[in-house]
Every structure is written in structure tokens, then in C-alpha cells.
């Protein structure tokens, strides 16, 4: 039997690796007959919340967005989603963006349907309307090469307009593909690996990463990744965008 004190999870001042072996379930009002794991949250110093929800066949998520906008992505299974009166059946790879002030309901899931959610307090920009509800499918979104490297492909899931203050992208690395330089930037990240494995460098420390792992990166946490193994490494990630870096 494996020693229970072993884990790949690490939580530091400006980054964290959260592996599934350490999950503890949470209860969220309005989210019933499901398992909720809060992966990233303000309590660790982040400015976003990232959760993983696993639904039973009777699972339901209901609520109204207030200060925070929500993004849901189906990792596996399928579920019926109603947002602001519009109903869609969502399956693996499909998603919905829910702006502030909207009523939502997820119901009639397949057993063990798994949803990823990103939550961010919305910062409205003068002269721009709050974005509308947006349903989408990653399978229909092109993934052009990243910085000219054919081993790297980036899919942008939300419109790149100033009305949005968050971005959600899917990054795919072929085996051996790697970031072309060590990134150092003001944007914060939350992400989860959908496929594959590799090695991530965060704040000059090196971590083995595989499918199911999540990562939090604070602003200016230096980062670099390379994919390893026989299949592409794929992760979906959040970042904050399009706003002043401080209140003026």
C-alpha cells in the first residue's frame, strides 16, 4: 500500500500544483447531488476561483451570478444547461460563459458528468456593455500555431474584445513541444490538464504534471512547460485580461 503522506501537490506563495489525490469535497448552496472540489480560491491568495464538479444522474446546479461571472466547460459526459432562458445540451468539449446578473440551471446529467468552472469578479469598462451569455464548442474553434511553432496550438474560447476581462484558452503541445521562452507577466492563471503529461517550471522550481492536475500561477510567477510522453499534452486555462493593472 502506498504511504498516505505522499503527494505531488504543492502550495506556495505564488503558485500551486493540486493533484487529485488530495481532494476534499465542499458543499456549495444550489449545487446538489454532486461532488464539488474547490481547486483554486481567494483563500490561497488567488483572484479567481476554479472548481471541479462531478454530477450524479440526479445532479443539479442552480444559481444567479452576482458580482462574479462564470465559465463552465464539460470535461466528460453531458448535461442540460439553461442560462437566461436559453437551454442547450452540453457534452464533452462544450462550454457556456455566464455574465453577471444571469440565472442558470444545469440538470439531467449523465452519471459522472464532470464540469470545470472558472469564477472571476467582473470589472465593467466604461463605454462597453456587459458581455452576453455565450455557448460554444471547442471542437469548432481553430487552433492556429503558437508563435509560429507547429508543435504548439492555441484555441481562444472567448471573444478577444474589451468587454471581456477574462480569457479562457486551450493549449495543445505535441510530444516534445515546449514554450519558446520563460514567461514573466502580470496575468494570473488557473488551469487543469485534460490530457498528457510533462514538466512545468514555476518560480524556478520543477514539477512533473499529468492529466487531472491543476495549477495556479500568481502574477509574475515565472513559467515554462514541456510536453513529454507519447501523446499531446492539453490544458485549459484562465487568465485576466483587458483592464488597468491598478485602480486609477
Short mmCIF file of N, CA and C in Angstrom, two decimals, residues 12-17 173 179 181-189 191 199-207 215-226 235:
data_model
loop_
_atom_site.label_atom_id
_atom_site.label_comp_id
_atom_site.label_asym_id
_atom_site.label_seq_id
_atom_site.Cartn_x
_atom_site.Cartn_y
_atom_site.Cartn_z
N UNK A 12 2.44 27.14 -2.66
CA UNK A 12 3.43 28.13 -2.26
C UNK A 12 2.84 29.53 -2.42
N UNK A 13 3.63 30.55 -2.13
CA UNK A 13 3.11 31.91 -2.08
C UNK A 13 2.63 32.41 -3.44
N UNK A 14 3.24 31.92 -4.53
CA UNK A 14 2.88 32.44 -5.85
C UNK A 14 2.52 31.35 -6.86
N UNK A 15 2.40 30.10 -6.43
CA UNK A 15 1.94 29.05 -7.32
C UNK A 15 1.52 27.83 -6.52
N UNK A 16 0.77 26.97 -7.18
CA UNK A 16 0.33 25.73 -6.55
C UNK A 16 0.13 24.66 -7.60
N UNK A 17 0.44 23.43 -7.24
CA UNK A 17 0.09 22.24 -8.01
C UNK A 17 -0.91 21.48 -7.15
N UNK A 173 0.17 20.84 -26.79
CA UNK A 173 1.59 20.65 -27.07
C UNK A 173 1.79 19.25 -27.63
N UNK A 179 7.18 25.70 -24.40
CA UNK A 179 7.10 27.14 -24.53
C UNK A 179 8.43 27.68 -25.04
N UNK A 181 9.98 30.41 -24.48
CA UNK A 181 10.77 31.19 -23.51
C UNK A 181 10.09 31.10 -22.16
N UNK A 182 10.79 31.53 -21.12
CA UNK A 182 10.20 31.57 -19.78
C UNK A 182 9.31 32.80 -19.69
N UNK A 183 8.02 32.59 -19.47
CA UNK A 183 7.07 33.70 -19.42
C UNK A 183 7.09 34.37 -18.05
N UNK A 184 7.07 35.70 -18.07
CA UNK A 184 7.00 36.50 -16.85
C UNK A 184 6.02 37.63 -17.12
N UNK A 185 4.82 37.57 -16.52
CA UNK A 185 3.79 38.54 -16.90
C UNK A 185 2.80 38.81 -15.77
N UNK A 186 2.02 39.88 -15.97
CA UNK A 186 1.08 40.33 -14.95
C UNK A 186 -0.16 39.46 -14.86
N UNK A 187 -0.49 38.70 -15.90
CA UNK A 187 -1.71 37.88 -15.87
C UNK A 187 -1.57 36.71 -14.90
N UNK A 188 -2.69 36.41 -14.24
CA UNK A 188 -2.79 35.26 -13.34
C UNK A 188 -3.39 34.09 -14.11
N UNK A 189 -3.01 32.87 -13.74
CA UNK A 189 -3.54 31.68 -14.41
C UNK A 189 -4.15 30.70 -13.42
N UNK A 191 -5.53 26.58 -14.22
CA UNK A 191 -5.65 25.62 -15.33
C UNK A 191 -5.81 24.20 -14.82
N UNK A 199 6.56 18.41 -17.87
CA UNK A 199 7.26 19.05 -16.75
C UNK A 199 7.00 20.55 -16.81
N UNK A 200 6.56 21.12 -15.70
CA UNK A 200 6.31 22.56 -15.60
C UNK A 200 7.36 23.18 -14.68
N UNK A 201 7.90 24.32 -15.11
CA UNK A 201 8.78 25.11 -14.26
C UNK A 201 8.00 26.31 -13.75
N UNK A 202 7.92 26.46 -12.46
CA UNK A 202 7.22 27.58 -11.82
C UNK A 202 8.14 28.20 -10.78
N UNK A 203 8.42 29.48 -10.95
CA UNK A 203 9.28 30.20 -9.99
C UNK A 203 10.59 29.46 -9.75
N UNK A 204 11.19 28.96 -10.85
CA UNK A 204 12.48 28.27 -10.84
C UNK A 204 12.46 26.92 -10.13
N UNK A 205 11.26 26.36 -9.94
CA UNK A 205 11.13 25.01 -9.40
C UNK A 205 10.44 24.12 -10.43
N UNK A 206 10.80 22.82 -10.44
CA UNK A 206 10.38 21.91 -11.50
C UNK A 206 9.40 20.88 -10.95
N UNK A 207 8.29 20.65 -11.73
CA UNK A 207 7.24 19.76 -11.25
C UNK A 207 6.79 18.83 -12.37
N UNK A 215 -3.14 23.77 -11.82
CA UNK A 215 -2.05 24.69 -11.45
C UNK A 215 -2.61 26.08 -11.25
N UNK A 216 -2.15 26.76 -10.20
CA UNK A 216 -2.39 28.19 -10.01
C UNK A 216 -1.06 28.90 -10.16
N UNK A 217 -1.07 30.00 -10.93
CA UNK A 217 0.11 30.84 -11.09
C UNK A 217 -0.27 32.28 -10.78
N UNK A 218 0.34 32.87 -9.79
CA UNK A 218 0.11 34.27 -9.45
C UNK A 218 0.77 35.17 -10.48
N UNK A 219 0.40 36.45 -10.52
CA UNK A 219 1.08 37.38 -11.42
C UNK A 219 2.60 37.35 -11.20
N UNK A 220 3.32 37.36 -12.28
CA UNK A 220 4.78 37.40 -12.29
C UNK A 220 5.45 36.13 -11.80
N UNK A 221 4.68 35.06 -11.59
CA UNK A 221 5.30 33.76 -11.35
C UNK A 221 5.90 33.28 -12.67
N UNK A 222 7.21 33.11 -12.71
CA UNK A 222 7.86 32.68 -13.95
C UNK A 222 7.41 31.26 -14.29
N UNK A 223 7.19 31.00 -15.60
CA UNK A 223 6.60 29.72 -16.00
C UNK A 223 7.17 29.25 -17.33
N UNK A 224 7.29 27.92 -17.43
CA UNK A 224 7.75 27.26 -18.66
C UNK A 224 7.27 25.82 -18.61
N UNK A 225 6.90 25.25 -19.78
CA UNK A 225 6.40 23.88 -19.81
C UNK A 225 6.93 23.15 -21.03
N UNK A 226 7.17 21.86 -20.86
CA UNK A 226 7.47 20.98 -21.99
C UNK A 226 6.63 19.71 -21.87
N UNK A 235 -4.06 21.44 -21.93
CA UNK A 235 -4.69 22.02 -20.74
C UNK A 235 -5.57 23.19 -21.14
#
